[in-house]
Amino acid sequence: ETGVTQTPRHLVMGMTNKKSLKCEQHLGHNAMYWYKQSAKKPLELMFVYSLEERVENNSVPSRFSPECPNSSHLFLHLHTLQPEDSALYLCASSQGGPRGNQPQHFGDGTRLSIL
Amino acid sequence: QKEVEQDPGPLSVPEGAIVSLNCTYSNSAFQYFMWYRQYSRKGPELLMYTYSSGNKEDGRFTAQVDKSSKYISLFIRDSQPSDSATYLCAMSGGNTGNQFYFGTGTSLTVIP
């Protein structure tokens, strides 16, 4: 496989469920990102992992928990989500980390719906 | 004031037309400018990546950066129905901590 792969593509869950989103990049990059994409809003950066650092957006609720076991894999653990968390969750990767200014390459996202 | 402003459209043009997509920004420290194309139910795909001011051409696509006006453009020549997508601008650099700032996207439809 090439590029950035995200699973599952679609996820429907109740507010009390716990689920995880998975991302895998095959580009040899050393930084990975989680974004939230909602209708008519700019992409919202949630978390960044690179060799040098982990950066998170302080406005992201604690019900979202990232995990990055290595430079190729990234997870987003979800628990007790709210209806306003329904959105497209995009994973991206880049070379050089968040301070390298290299363009980010995106997966096709997980469409999350909270009932 | 938003960091990046982009007209959401929708923009509808006939096949073969020249399309102009634009973004304005407020932070003069931005140095890196990108355009992404996002088809329905897909992730953003990098289309153009430029540094500082000037033009960059790739096939039917031309990206322009005017840092003095804080204005970037993407031109699509001889537009095709396959160009129908949402186009996102993005930028980074300078004193931003190198975080990427995205526009909201412009929805484009090219009518055959």
PDB file of N, CA, C and O in Angstrom, chain A residues 13-67:
ATOM      1  N   MET A  13     -21.341   5.497  16.200  1.00  0.00           N
ATOM      2  CA  MET A  13     -21.242   5.043  17.578  1.00  0.00           C
ATOM      3  C   MET A  13     -22.150   5.844  18.502  1.00  0.00           C
ATOM      4  O   MET A  13     -22.493   7.000  18.207  1.00  0.00           O
ATOM      5  N   GLY A  14     -22.541   5.203  19.581  1.00  0.00           N
ATOM      6  CA  GLY A  14     -23.322   5.877  20.588  1.00  0.00           C
ATOM      7  C   GLY A  14     -22.418   6.695  21.497  1.00  0.00           C
ATOM      8  O   GLY A  14     -21.193   6.533  21.485  1.00  0.00           O
ATOM      9  N   MET A  15     -23.017   7.549  22.268  1.00  0.00           N
ATOM     10  CA  MET A  15     -22.231   8.462  23.094  1.00  0.00           C
ATOM     11  C   MET A  15     -21.476   7.734  24.208  1.00  0.00           C
ATOM     12  O   MET A  15     -20.495   8.254  24.744  1.00  0.00           O
ATOM     13  N   THR A  16     -21.888   6.517  24.548  1.00  0.00           N
ATOM     14  CA  THR A  16     -21.209   5.817  25.636  1.00  0.00           C
ATOM     15  C   THR A  16     -20.164   4.821  25.144  1.00  0.00           C
ATOM     16  O   THR A  16     -19.491   4.173  25.934  1.00  0.00           O
ATOM     17  N   ASN A  17     -20.043   4.679  23.830  1.00  0.00           N
ATOM     18  CA  ASN A  17     -19.108   3.694  23.280  1.00  0.00           C
ATOM     19  C   ASN A  17     -17.660   4.161  23.391  1.00  0.00           C
ATOM     20  O   ASN A  17     -17.379   5.356  23.577  1.00  0.00           O
ATOM     21  N   LYS A  18     -16.757   3.191  23.235  1.00  0.00           N
ATOM     22  CA  LYS A  18     -15.336   3.487  23.075  1.00  0.00           C
ATOM     23  C   LYS A  18     -14.886   2.855  21.770  1.00  0.00           C
ATOM     24  O   LYS A  18     -15.137   1.677  21.527  1.00  0.00           O
ATOM     25  N   LYS A  19     -14.224   3.647  20.953  1.00  0.00           N
ATOM     26  CA  LYS A  19     -13.718   3.156  19.672  1.00  0.00           C
ATOM     27  C   LYS A  19     -12.371   3.808  19.403  1.00  0.00           C
ATOM     28  O   LYS A  19     -11.993   4.785  20.061  1.00  0.00           O
ATOM     29  N   SER A  20     -11.681   3.273  18.393  1.00  0.00           N
ATOM     30  CA  SER A  20     -10.393   3.857  17.997  1.00  0.00           C
ATOM     31  C   SER A  20     -10.321   4.006  16.494  1.00  0.00           C
ATOM     32  O   SER A  20     -10.792   3.143  15.752  1.00  0.00           O
ATOM     33  N   LEU A  21      -9.723   5.113  16.054  1.00  0.00           N
ATOM     34  CA  LEU A  21      -9.421   5.325  14.646  1.00  0.00           C
ATOM     35  C   LEU A  21      -7.955   5.000  14.435  1.00  0.00           C
ATOM     36  O   LEU A  21      -7.114   5.302  15.284  1.00  0.00           O
ATOM     37  N   LYS A  22      -7.665   4.426  13.268  1.00  0.00           N
ATOM     38  CA  LYS A  22      -6.291   4.027  12.978  1.00  0.00           C
ATOM     39  C   LYS A  22      -5.792   4.721  11.715  1.00  0.00           C
ATOM     40  O   LYS A  22      -6.544   4.927  10.764  1.00  0.00           O
ATOM     41  N   CYS A  23      -4.536   5.068  11.736  1.00  0.00           N
ATOM     42  CA  CYS A  23      -3.886   5.676  10.576  1.00  0.00           C
ATOM     43  C   CYS A  23      -2.520   5.048  10.389  1.00  0.00           C
ATOM     44  O   CYS A  23      -1.789   4.829  11.367  1.00  0.00           O
ATOM     45  N   GLU A  24      -2.181   4.782   9.140  1.00  0.00           N
ATOM     46  CA  GLU A  24      -0.868   4.224   8.815  1.00  0.00           C
ATOM     47  C   GLU A  24      -0.320   4.952   7.601  1.00  0.00           C
ATOM     48  O   GLU A  24      -1.030   5.148   6.615  1.00  0.00           O
ATOM     49  N   GLN A  25       0.935   5.386   7.680  1.00  0.00           N
ATOM     50  CA  GLN A  25       1.543   6.069   6.533  1.00  0.00           C
ATOM     51  C   GLN A  25       2.712   5.248   5.994  1.00  0.00           C
ATOM     52  O   GLN A  25       3.503   4.697   6.757  1.00  0.00           O
ATOM     53  N   HIS A  26       2.784   5.188   4.662  1.00  0.00           N
ATOM     54  CA  HIS A  26       3.809   4.400   3.963  1.00  0.00           C
ATOM     55  C   HIS A  26       4.736   5.313   3.174  1.00  0.00           C
ATOM     56  O   HIS A  26       5.281   4.916   2.134  1.00  0.00           O
ATOM     57  N   LEU A  27       4.893   6.555   3.630  1.00  0.00           N
ATOM     58  CA  LEU A  27       5.678   7.547   2.894  1.00  0.00           C
ATOM     59  C   LEU A  27       7.046   7.794   3.511  1.00  0.00           C
ATOM     60  O   LEU A  27       7.801   8.627   3.005  1.00  0.00           O
ATOM     61  N   GLY A  28       7.342   7.129   4.616  1.00  0.00           N
ATOM     62  CA  GLY A  28       8.619   7.336   5.274  1.00  0.00           C
ATOM     63  C   GLY A  28       8.724   8.672   5.997  1.00  0.00           C
ATOM     64  O   GLY A  28       9.823   9.136   6.299  1.00  0.00           O
ATOM     65  N   HIS A  29       7.583   9.289   6.264  1.00  0.00           N
ATOM     66  CA  HIS A  29       7.581  10.574   6.960  1.00  0.00           C
ATOM     67  C   HIS A  29       7.833  10.394   8.448  1.00  0.00           C
ATOM     68  O   HIS A  29       7.671   9.298   8.996  1.00  0.00           O
ATOM     69  N   ASN A  30       8.197  11.496   9.112  1.00  0.00           N
ATOM     70  CA  ASN A  30       8.480  11.390  10.541  1.00  0.00           C
ATOM     71  C   ASN A  30       7.556  12.242  11.400  1.00  0.00           C
ATOM     72  O   ASN A  30       7.832  12.472  12.576  1.00  0.00           O
ATOM     73  N   ALA A  31       6.466  12.721  10.814  1.00  0.00           N
ATOM     74  CA  ALA A  31       5.462  13.453  11.593  1.00  0.00           C
ATOM     75  C   ALA A  31       4.078  13.037  11.144  1.00  0.00           C
ATOM     76  O   ALA A  31       3.849  12.804   9.956  1.00  0.00           O
ATOM     77  N   MET A  32       3.166  12.935  12.099  1.00  0.00           N
ATOM     78  CA  MET A  32       1.787  12.559  11.802  1.00  0.00           C
ATOM     79  C   MET A  32       0.838  13.462  12.553  1.00  0.00           C
ATOM     80  O   MET A  32       1.160  13.972  13.643  1.00  0.00           O
ATOM     81  N   TYR A  33      -0.340  13.667  11.966  1.00  0.00           N
ATOM     82  CA  TYR A  33      -1.288  14.671  12.452  1.00  0.00           C
ATOM     83  C   TYR A  33      -2.715  14.108  12.457  1.00  0.00           C
ATOM     84  O   TYR A  33      -3.075  13.303  11.597  1.00  0.00           O
ATOM     85  N   TRP A  34      -3.514  14.576  13.383  1.00  0.00           N
ATOM     86  CA  TRP A  34      -4.961  14.368  13.345  1.00  0.00           C
ATOM     87  C   TRP A  34      -5.636  15.720  13.153  1.00  0.00           C
ATOM     88  O   TRP A  34      -5.324  16.688  13.861  1.00  0.00           O
ATOM     89  N   TYR A  35      -6.582  15.758  12.195  1.00  0.00           N
ATOM     90  CA  TYR A  35      -7.389  16.937  11.945  1.00  0.00           C
ATOM     91  C   TYR A  35      -8.868  16.560  12.045  1.00  0.00           C
ATOM     92  O   TYR A  35      -9.258  15.448  11.712  1.00  0.00           O
ATOM     93  N   LYS A  36      -9.683  17.554  12.402  1.00  0.00           N
ATOM     94  CA  LYS A  36     -11.133  17.423  12.353  1.00  0.00           C
ATOM     95  C   LYS A  36     -11.637  18.342  11.247  1.00  0.00           C
ATOM     96  O   LYS A  36     -11.252  19.522  11.197  1.00  0.00           O
ATOM     97  N   GLN A  37     -12.477  17.792  10.355  1.00  0.00           N
ATOM     98  CA  GLN A  37     -13.045  18.600   9.289  1.00  0.00           C
ATOM     99  C   GLN A  37     -14.569  18.618   9.424  1.00  0.00           C
ATOM    100  O   GLN A  37     -15.218  17.581   9.285  1.00  0.00           O
ATOM    101  N   SER A  38     -15.097  19.799   9.683  1.00  0.00           N
ATOM    102  CA  SER A  38     -16.537  19.997   9.779  1.00  0.00           C
ATOM    103  C   SER A  38     -16.978  20.891   8.628  1.00  0.00           C
ATOM    104  O   SER A  38     -16.188  21.690   8.116  1.00  0.00           O
ATOM    105  N   ALA A  39     -18.239  20.773   8.267  1.00  0.00           N
ATOM    106  CA  ALA A  39     -18.776  21.537   7.134  1.00  0.00           C
ATOM    107  C   ALA A  39     -18.562  23.034   7.336  1.00  0.00           C
ATOM    108  O   ALA A  39     -18.809  23.567   8.416  1.00  0.00           O
ATOM    109  N   LYS A  40     -18.091  23.676   6.259  1.00  0.00           N
ATOM    110  CA  LYS A  40     -17.923  25.126   6.208  1.00  0.00           C
ATOM    111  C   LYS A  40     -16.968  25.678   7.263  1.00  0.00           C
ATOM    112  O   LYS A  40     -17.027  26.864   7.598  1.00  0.00           O
ATOM    113  N   LYS A  41     -16.087  24.834   7.783  1.00  0.00           N
ATOM    114  CA  LYS A  41     -15.059  25.296   8.731  1.00  0.00           C
ATOM    115  C   LYS A  41     -13.689  24.889   8.231  1.00  0.00           C
ATOM    116  O   LYS A  41     -13.557  23.878   7.536  1.00  0.00           O
ATOM    117  N   PRO A  42     -12.654  25.640   8.591  1.00  0.00           N
ATOM    118  CA  PRO A  42     -11.296  25.215   8.221  1.00  0.00           C
ATOM    119  C   PRO A  42     -10.925  23.928   8.949  1.00  0.00           C
ATOM    120  O   PRO A  42     -11.488  23.611  10.002  1.00  0.00           O
ATOM    121  N   LEU A  43      -9.987  23.216   8.388  1.00  0.00           N
ATOM    122  CA  LEU A  43      -9.452  22.050   9.082  1.00  0.00           C
ATOM    123  C   LEU A  43      -8.946  22.474  10.455  1.00  0.00           C
ATOM    124  O   LEU A  43      -8.238  23.471  10.591  1.00  0.00           O
ATOM    125  N   GLU A  44      -9.321  21.680  11.459  1.00  0.00           N
ATOM    126  CA  GLU A  44      -8.925  21.982  12.835  1.00  0.00           C
ATOM    127  C   GLU A  44      -7.858  20.979  13.262  1.00  0.00           C
ATOM    128  O   GLU A  44      -8.119  19.775  13.337  1.00  0.00           O
ATOM    129  N   LEU A  45      -6.648  21.489  13.513  1.00  0.00           N
ATOM    130  CA  LEU A  45      -5.575  20.615  13.967  1.00  0.00           C
ATOM    131  C   LEU A  45      -5.844  20.150  15.396  1.00  0.00           C
ATOM    132  O   LEU A  45      -6.077  20.964  16.288  1.00  0.00           O
ATOM    133  N   MET A  46      -5.802  18.838  15.594  1.00  0.00           N
ATOM    134  CA  MET A  46      -6.046  18.283  16.929  1.00  0.00           C
ATOM    135  C   MET A  46      -4.738  17.891  17.605  1.00  0.00           C
ATOM    136  O   MET A  46      -4.490  18.288  18.740  1.00  0.00           O
ATOM    137  N   PHE A  47      -3.928  17.093  16.932  1.00  0.00           N
ATOM    138  CA  PHE A  47      -2.690  16.593  17.529  1.00  0.00           C
ATOM    139  C   PHE A  47      -1.617  16.456  16.453  1.00  0.00           C
ATOM    140  O   PHE A  47      -1.911  16.197  15.293  1.00  0.00           O
ATOM    141  N   VAL A  48      -0.368  16.617  16.910  1.00  0.00           N
ATOM    142  CA  VAL A  48       0.792  16.397  16.059  1.00  0.00           C
ATOM    143  C   VAL A  48       1.782  15.522  16.816  1.00  0.00           C
ATOM    144  O   VAL A  48       2.034  15.755  18.004  1.00  0.00           O
ATOM    145  N   TYR A  49       2.341  14.541  16.140  1.00  0.00           N
ATOM    146  CA  TYR A  49       3.429  13.752  16.693  1.00  0.00           C
ATOM    147  C   TYR A  49       4.605  13.815  15.730  1.00  0.00           C
ATOM    148  O   TYR A  49       4.452  13.650  14.528  1.00  0.00           O
ATOM    149  N   SER A  50       5.790  14.073  16.273  1.00  0.00           N
ATOM    150  CA  SER A  50       6.993  13.985  15.457  1.00  0.00           C
ATOM    151  C   SER A  50       8.107  13.456  16.341  1.00  0.00           C
ATOM    152  O   SER A  50       7.931  13.267  17.539  1.00  0.00           O
ATOM    153  N   LEU A  51       9.280  13.252  15.742  1.00  0.00           N
ATOM    154  CA  LEU A  51      10.399  12.739  16.526  1.00  0.00           C
ATOM    155  C   LEU A  51      10.745  13.692  17.651  1.00  0.00           C
ATOM    156  O   LEU A  51      11.210  13.283  18.712  1.00  0.00           O
ATOM    157  N   GLU A  52      10.531  14.997  17.374  1.00  0.00           N
ATOM    158  CA  GLU A  52      10.964  15.988  18.352  1.00  0.00           C
ATOM    159  C   GLU A  52       9.923  16.254  19.440  1.00  0.00           C
ATOM    160  O   GLU A  52      10.278  16.619  20.557  1.00  0.00           O
ATOM    161  N   GLU A  53       8.665  16.108  19.123  1.00  0.00           N
ATOM    162  CA  GLU A  53       7.680  16.607  20.076  1.00  0.00           C
ATOM    163  C   GLU A  53       6.283  16.095  19.776  1.00  0.00           C
ATOM    164  O   GLU A  53       6.000  15.606  18.701  1.00  0.00           O
ATOM    165  N   ARG A  54       5.438  16.246  20.793  1.00  0.00           N
ATOM    166  CA  ARG A  54       4.009  16.064  20.597  1.00  0.00           C
ATOM    167  C   ARG A  54       3.368  17.423  20.858  1.00  0.00           C
ATOM    168  O   ARG A  54       3.655  18.083  21.859  1.00  0.00           O
ATOM    169  N   VAL A  55       2.509  17.836  19.938  1.00  0.00           N
ATOM    170  CA  VAL A  55       1.827  19.117  20.068  1.00  0.00           C
ATOM    171  C   VAL A  55       0.333  18.852  20.043  1.00  0.00           C
ATOM    172  O   VAL A  55      -0.136  18.037  19.250  1.00  0.00           O
ATOM    173  N   GLU A  56      -0.394  19.483  20.916  1.00  0.00           N
ATOM    174  CA  GLU A  56      -1.830  19.311  20.865  1.00  0.00           C
ATOM    175  C   GLU A  56      -2.537  20.649  20.962  1.00  0.00           C
ATOM    176  O   GLU A  56      -2.038  21.586  21.579  1.00  0.00           O
ATOM    177  N   ASN A  57      -3.690  20.700  20.333  1.00  0.00           N
ATOM    178  CA  ASN A  57      -4.538  21.870  20.405  1.00  0.00           C
ATOM    179  C   ASN A  57      -5.249  21.838  21.753  1.00  0.00           C
ATOM    180  O   ASN A  57      -5.987  20.900  22.058  1.00  0.00           O
ATOM    181  N   ASN A  58      -5.026  22.859  22.559  1.00  0.00           N
ATOM    182  CA  ASN A  58      -5.567  22.859  23.919  1.00  0.00           C
ATOM    183  C   ASN A  58      -7.085  22.888  23.970  1.00  0.00           C
ATOM    184  O   ASN A  58      -7.670  22.636  25.030  1.00  0.00           O
ATOM    185  N   SER A  59      -7.709  23.179  22.838  1.00  0.00           N
ATOM    186  CA  SER A  59      -9.166  23.227  22.837  1.00  0.00           C
ATOM    187  C   SER A  59      -9.792  21.853  22.563  1.00  0.00           C
ATOM    188  O   SER A  59     -11.009  21.710  22.598  1.00  0.00           O
ATOM    189  N   VAL A  60      -8.951  20.831  22.298  1.00  0.00           N
ATOM    190  CA  VAL A  60      -9.495  19.495  22.029  1.00  0.00           C
ATOM    191  C   VAL A  60      -9.912  18.840  23.343  1.00  0.00           C
ATOM    192  O   VAL A  60      -9.104  18.760  24.282  1.00  0.00           O
ATOM    193  N   PRO A  61     -11.149  18.378  23.428  1.00  0.00           N
ATOM    194  CA  PRO A  61     -11.616  17.764  24.690  1.00  0.00           C
ATOM    195  C   PRO A  61     -10.861  16.485  25.011  1.00  0.00           C
ATOM    196  O   PRO A  61     -10.358  15.787  24.129  1.00  0.00           O
ATOM    197  N   SER A  62     -10.827  16.165  26.286  1.00  0.00           N
ATOM    198  CA  SER A  62     -10.071  14.985  26.740  1.00  0.00           C
ATOM    199  C   SER A  62     -10.722  13.677  26.313  1.00  0.00           C
ATOM    200  O   SER A  62     -10.109  12.610  26.458  1.00  0.00           O
ATOM    201  N   ARG A  63     -11.927  13.718  25.767  1.00  0.00           N
ATOM    202  CA  ARG A  63     -12.561  12.495  25.271  1.00  0.00           C
ATOM    203  C   ARG A  63     -11.880  11.989  23.986  1.00  0.00           C
ATOM    204  O   ARG A  63     -12.174  10.903  23.505  1.00  0.00           O
ATOM    205  N   PHE A  64     -10.963  12.793  23.450  1.00  0.00           N
ATOM    206  CA  PHE A  64     -10.122  12.374  22.328  1.00  0.00           C
ATOM    207  C   PHE A  64      -8.717  12.134  22.873  1.00  0.00           C
ATOM    208  O   PHE A  64      -8.114  13.043  23.478  1.00  0.00           O
ATOM    209  N   SER A  65      -8.177  10.943  22.628  1.00  0.00           N
ATOM    210  CA  SER A  65      -6.872  10.600  23.173  1.00  0.00           C
ATOM    211  C   SER A  65      -6.011   9.987  22.075  1.00  0.00           C
ATOM    212  O   SER A  65      -6.337   8.931  21.543  1.00  0.00           O
ATOM    213  N   PRO A  66      -4.900  10.640  21.705  1.00  0.00           N
ATOM    214  CA  PRO A  66      -4.064  10.105  20.640  1.00  0.00           C
ATOM    215  C   PRO A  66      -3.030   9.119  21.171  1.00  0.00           C
ATOM    216  O   PRO A  66      -2.665   9.140  22.349  1.00  0.00           O
ATOM    217  N   GLU A  67      -2.566   8.281  20.240  1.00  0.00           N
ATOM    218  CA  GLU A  67      -1.471   7.361  20.563  1.00  0.00           C
ATOM    219  C   GLU A  67      -0.633   7.192  19.307  1.00  0.00           C
ATOM    220  O   GLU A  67      -1.180   6.983  18.219  1.00  0.00           O
TER     221      GLU A  67
END
